[in-house]
CSV table of C-alpha atoms in Angstrom, one decimal:
chain,number,residue,atom,x,y,z
A,213,VAL,CA,63.6,93.7,94.7
A,214,PRO,CA,61.9,92.2,91.2
A,215,ALA,CA,59.8,88.7,91.5
A,216,ALA,CA,61.4,85.7,90.0
A,217,GLU,CA,58.6,86.4,87.3
A,218,GLU,CA,59.3,89.9,86.3
A,219,LEU,CA,63.1,88.7,86.3
A,220,LYS,CA,62.8,85.2,83.9
A,221,ARG,CA,60.5,87.4,81.6
A,222,ALA,CA,63.4,90.2,81.6
A,223,ALA,CA,65.7,87.6,81.3
A,224,ALA,CA,64.2,86.4,78.2
A,225,HIS,CA,64.9,89.2,75.6
A,226,VAL,CA,68.8,89.5,76.8
A,227,ASN,CA,70.4,88.7,73.1
A,228,TRP,CA,72.9,90.5,71.9
A,229,LYS,CA,72.5,88.8,68.3
A,230,ASN,CA,69.0,91.2,68.5
A,231,LEU,CA,71.6,93.7,68.7
A,232,ARG,CA,72.3,95.1,64.8
A,233,LEU,CA,75.0,97.3,64.2
A,234,GLU,CA,76.1,98.6,60.7
A,235,GLY,CA,78.9,101.4,60.5
A,236,ARG,CA,77.8,104.2,63.4
A,237,THR,CA,74.2,102.5,63.2
A,238,ALA,CA,72.7,100.5,66.2
A,239,GLN,CA,69.0,99.0,65.3
A,240,LEU,CA,67.3,96.8,68.4
A,241,LEU,CA,65.4,93.9,66.6
A,242,ASP,CA,63.1,93.4,69.9
A,243,LYS,CA,61.7,96.4,70.5
A,244,GLU,CA,61.5,95.1,74.4
A,245,MET,CA,65.5,95.9,74.7
A,246,ALA,CA,67.3,98.4,76.0
A,247,VAL,CA,71.0,98.9,76.0
A,248,ASP,CA,73.0,100.1,79.0
A,249,LEU,CA,76.6,101.3,78.4
A,250,GLY,CA,77.5,101.1,82.0
A,251,ALA,CA,79.7,98.0,81.8
A,252,VAL,CA,82.3,100.1,79.3
A,253,ALA,CA,81.8,103.9,79.5
A,254,LYS,CA,84.0,105.0,82.2
A,255,GLY,CA,86.4,103.0,80.0
A,256,TYR,CA,85.6,104.7,76.8
A,257,ILE,CA,86.0,108.5,78.8
A,258,ALA,CA,89.2,107.8,80.4
A,259,ASP,CA,90.8,106.4,76.8
A,260,ARG,CA,89.2,109.3,75.0
A,261,LEU,CA,91.2,111.8,77.9
A,262,GLU,CA,94.2,109.7,77.2
A,263,GLU,CA,94.6,110.1,74.1
A,264,SER,CA,93.4,114.5,74.7
A,265,LEU,CA,96.3,114.5,76.8
A,266,ARG,CA,98.8,113.1,74.6
A,267,GLY,CA,97.9,115.2,71.9
A,268,GLN,CA,98.7,117.7,74.1
A,269,GLY,CA,102.2,116.7,74.5
A,270,VAL,CA,101.7,115.6,78.5
A,271,THR,CA,103.9,112.3,79.1
A,272,SER,CA,103.3,111.9,82.7
A,273,ALA,CA,99.5,112.6,84.0
A,274,LEU,CA,97.3,109.8,86.4
A,275,ILE,CA,93.6,110.0,85.5
A,276,ASN,CA,91.5,108.3,88.1
A,277,LEU,CA,87.5,107.9,87.4
A,278,GLY,CA,86.8,105.5,90.6
A,279,GLY,CA,86.9,102.0,89.7
A,280,ASN,CA,89.0,103.5,87.0
A,281,ILE,CA,92.3,104.3,86.1
A,282,VAL,CA,94.9,105.3,83.2
A,283,ALA,CA,98.6,105.5,84.1
A,284,LEU,CA,100.0,107.8,81.5
A,285,GLY,CA,104.1,107.6,81.7
A,286,ASP,CA,105.7,107.6,85.3
A,287,LYS,CA,106.1,109.9,88.5
A,288,ASN,CA,109.5,111.4,88.3
A,289,GLY,CA,111.1,108.2,86.7
A,290,LYS,CA,109.1,106.2,89.0
A,291,ALA,CA,106.1,104.0,88.2
A,292,TRP,CA,102.8,105.3,89.2
A,293,GLN,CA,102.2,102.9,92.7
A,294,VAL,CA,98.0,101.8,92.5
A,295,GLY,CA,95.5,100.5,95.1
A,296,ILE,CA,93.7,97.9,94.7
A,297,GLN,CA,91.1,98.1,97.2
A,298,SER,CA,90.2,95.2,99.2
A,299,PRO,CA,86.3,93.7,98.7
A,300,PHE,CA,86.0,93.4,102.3
A,301,ASP,CA,87.5,96.5,104.2
A,302,GLU,CA,87.4,100.1,102.5
A,303,GLU,CA,90.1,101.1,104.0
A,304,ALA,CA,92.7,97.9,103.3
A,305,LEU,CA,94.4,97.3,99.6
A,306,ALA,CA,93.8,93.6,98.6
A,307,ALA,CA,97.0,94.4,96.4
A,308,THR,CA,99.6,97.3,95.3
A,309,LEU,CA,100.7,97.4,91.8
A,310,GLU,CA,103.8,99.8,90.2
A,311,VAL,CA,101.9,101.0,86.5
A,312,ARG,CA,103.5,102.4,83.7
A,313,ASP,CA,101.5,103.1,80.6
A,314,LYS,CA,98.9,101.0,81.7
A,315,THR,CA,94.9,100.8,82.7
A,316,VAL,CA,93.7,99.5,86.1
A,317,VAL,CA,90.3,98.6,86.5
A,318,THR,CA,87.7,96.6,88.9
A,319,SER,CA,85.1,95.2,88.9
A,320,GLY,CA,83.2,94.1,92.7
A,321,THR,CA,79.9,93.3,94.0
A,322,TYR,CA,80.8,95.3,97.1
A,323,GLU,CA,80.7,99.0,96.1
A,324,ARG,CA,76.9,99.1,94.9
A,325,SER,CA,74.9,96.1,96.7
A,326,PHE,CA,72.1,95.8,99.7
A,327,ARG,CA,71.0,92.8,101.6
A,328,LYS,CA,67.5,91.8,102.3
A,329,ASN,CA,66.8,89.2,104.7
A,330,GLY,CA,70.1,88.5,104.7
A,331,VAL,CA,71.0,87.8,100.9
A,332,LEU,CA,73.0,90.3,99.4
A,333,TYR,CA,72.3,92.0,96.1
A,334,HIS,CA,75.0,93.5,94.2
A,335,HIS,CA,74.6,95.5,90.4
A,336,ILE,CA,77.0,92.7,88.4
A,337,LEU,CA,74.0,90.9,87.0
A,338,ASP,CA,73.4,87.3,85.3
A,339,PRO,CA,72.4,87.9,81.8
A,340,ARG,CA,70.8,84.2,81.8
A,341,THR,CA,69.1,85.1,84.9
A,342,GLY,CA,68.7,88.9,85.6
A,343,GLU,CA,69.8,88.3,89.2
A,344,PRO,CA,73.0,89.2,91.0
A,345,VAL,CA,76.0,87.2,89.9
A,346,ARG,CA,77.0,84.3,93.0
A,347,ASN,CA,79.6,82.4,91.1
A,348,GLY,CA,82.2,83.0,94.9
A,349,LEU,CA,83.8,86.3,93.4
A,350,ALA,CA,84.3,89.1,94.9
A,351,SER,CA,86.0,91.2,92.8
A,352,VAL,CA,88.1,91.4,89.4
A,353,THR,CA,90.8,93.4,88.4
A,354,ILE,CA,91.8,93.9,84.7
A,355,LEU,CA,95.7,95.3,84.1
A,356,ALA,CA,95.3,95.9,80.3
A,357,ASP,CA,96.9,98.5,77.8
A,358,GLY,CA,93.1,100.4,77.0
A,359,SER,CA,90.4,101.4,80.0
A,360,MET,CA,87.4,100.9,77.7
A,361,ILE,CA,88.9,96.9,76.9
A,362,ALA,CA,89.7,96.5,80.6
A,363,ASP,CA,85.8,98.3,81.7
A,364,ALA,CA,84.6,95.0,79.2
A,365,LEU,CA,86.3,92.4,80.5
A,366,SER,CA,86.3,92.9,84.6
A,367,THR,CA,82.8,92.9,83.9
A,368,ALA,CA,82.8,89.6,81.4
A,369,CYS,CA,85.1,87.7,83.5
A,370,PHE,CA,83.5,88.5,86.5
A,371,VAL,CA,79.9,86.5,85.2
A,372,LEU,CA,82.1,84.0,83.5
A,373,GLY,CA,83.4,82.5,87.0
A,374,GLU,CA,86.5,81.9,87.3
A,375,THR,CA,87.4,79.2,85.2
A,376,LYS,CA,85.9,80.3,81.6
A,377,GLY,CA,87.3,84.1,82.9
A,378,MET,CA,90.7,83.0,82.8
A,379,GLU,CA,90.0,81.3,79.5
A,380,LEU,CA,89.3,84.6,78.4
A,381,ILE,CA,92.5,86.6,79.7
A,382,ALA,CA,94.4,83.5,78.4
A,383,ALA,CA,92.5,84.0,74.7
A,384,THR,CA,93.4,88.5,75.2
A,385,PRO,CA,97.2,89.0,75.3
A,386,GLU,CA,96.6,92.6,76.1
A,387,ALA,CA,95.3,91.6,79.4
A,388,GLU,CA,96.5,90.0,82.8
A,389,ALA,CA,93.9,89.6,85.9
A,390,LEU,CA,93.1,89.1,89.6
A,391,PHE,CA,90.5,87.2,90.8
A,392,ILE,CA,89.5,87.7,94.4
A,393,ARG,CA,87.5,85.1,95.5
A,394,GLU,CA,85.0,85.8,98.5
A,395,ASP,CA,86.8,83.7,101.2
A,396,GLY,CA,90.1,85.6,100.5
A,397,THR,CA,91.9,83.9,98.7
A,398,GLU,CA,93.4,84.7,95.0
A,399,LEU,CA,93.9,83.9,91.7
A,400,ARG,CA,96.1,85.2,89.2
A,401,SER,CA,97.0,85.2,85.6
A,402,ALA,CA,100.3,84.2,85.0
A,403,GLY,CA,101.3,88.4,84.2
A,404,PHE,CA,99.3,89.5,86.7
A,405,PRO,CA,102.2,91.8,88.3
A,406,ARG,CA,103.2,90.9,92.2
A,407,SER,CA,102.4,92.9,94.7
A,408,THR,CA,105.2,95.9,95.4
A,409,ASP,CA,106.3,94.7,98.8
A,410,ARG,CA,106.7,98.5,100.2
A,411,PRO,CA,104.1,101.0,99.0
A,412,GLU,CA,105.1,104.5,98.6
A,413,TYR,CA,102.1,107.0,99.9
A,414,PRO,CA,99.7,108.5,98.6
A,415,LEU,CA,98.7,105.0,96.1
A,416,GLU,CA,95.9,106.5,93.7
A,417,LYS,CA,92.7,103.1,94.7
A,418,THR,CA,91.1,101.2,92.6
A,419,ALA,CA,87.5,100.0,93.8
A,420,GLY,CA,84.2,98.2,92.3
A,421,TRP,CA,82.2,100.6,91.6
A,422,GLU,CA,83.2,103.6,93.7
A,423,ASN,CA,81.7,107.5,92.8
A,424,SER,CA,80.6,107.8,89.4
A,425,ARG,CA,80.7,111.7,89.5
A,426,PRO,CA,84.7,112.3,87.9
A,427,ALA,CA,83.0,109.9,85.6
A,428,VAL,CA,79.5,111.7,84.8
A,429,CYS,CA,81.6,115.1,85.4
A,430,ALA,CA,84.5,113.9,82.8
A,431,TYR,CA,81.4,112.6,80.2
A,432,PHE,CA,80.4,116.2,80.5
A,433,GLY,CA,83.6,117.9,80.4
A,434,LEU,CA,84.3,116.1,76.8
A,435,LEU,CA,80.3,116.9,75.5
A,436,GLN,CA,81.3,120.7,75.7
A,437,GLN,CA,84.6,119.8,74.5
A,438,GLY,CA,87.0,120.7,77.7
A,439,PHE,CA,87.3,118.8,80.6
A,440,ALA,CA,89.6,118.8,83.5
A,441,ILE,CA,91.1,115.4,85.4
A,442,HIS,CA,93.5,115.7,88.6
A,443,PHE,CA,96.7,115.0,87.8
A,444,ARG,CA,100.6,115.1,88.3
A,445,ARG,CA,103.2,116.6,86.4
A,446,LEU,CA,107.0,116.4,88.0
A,447,GLY,CA,105.6,115.0,91.0
A,448,GLN,CA,103.3,118.5,91.8
A,449,PRO,CA,99.2,118.3,92.6
A,450,GLN,CA,97.7,119.9,89.6
A,451,ASN,CA,94.4,120.6,88.0
A,452,PHE,CA,94.3,120.1,85.0
A,453,GLN,CA,91.7,122.6,82.4
A,454,HIS,CA,91.5,122.5,78.8
A,455,GLY,CA,88.6,124.4,76.7
A,456,GLY,CA,85.5,124.0,78.3
A,457,GLY,CA,87.1,124.5,81.7
A,458,ASP,CA,87.3,123.3,85.6
A,459,ILE,CA,84.4,120.7,84.8
A,460,CYS,CA,85.2,118.3,87.1
A,461,GLN,CA,88.6,117.4,89.6
A,462,ALA,CA,88.8,113.1,89.7
């Protein structure tokens, strides 16, 4: 764990105003800064995969990149069922959603973390301090039209906390949110759907960060102008291949 003074020095260089964007060119005005796109990379990849599938006439598919799930169309006339993992038990679900033409993204403290001296350290950092965010939240799930915006919102809302986070969701008409607190209680935005009572199995499941391998594979697949994802057409699992061939199965 970095020393407090080291974190303080690093946090002094966190300032979005020092990132200058001009067209497709980016410039950092602080030489000590760097840009990490981890908070939105999987969302961007998921959106590009969906775009490519639609361009080829696919009308029913499910893209699962771990914490990012995109439901394209429906499954044999029924909505896709997506389970949101409980932050407290990897075998349990906090909620089950029926989803059509939407994306579900979850950020949480429980997938990339460790404990030292009884303190939990996780990967969602407070830009003001450089330390893990500690505001009583265990996970934030976003339901939205696009995966990249949902990716950004799930992280931003987590950092902002439940009050300001819900204010951000209220100001974003295309998104709804479910906040799960560390004590197990929940806070839902007005339009976030209630969990289905009797889910059909198997479910696609989101978690906070999950295995990044599918997203990495998809990324390299896109670089090769080809990709492979696991999706269902007419209710049957298939391995969809295009261009570069079977890069991975998500």
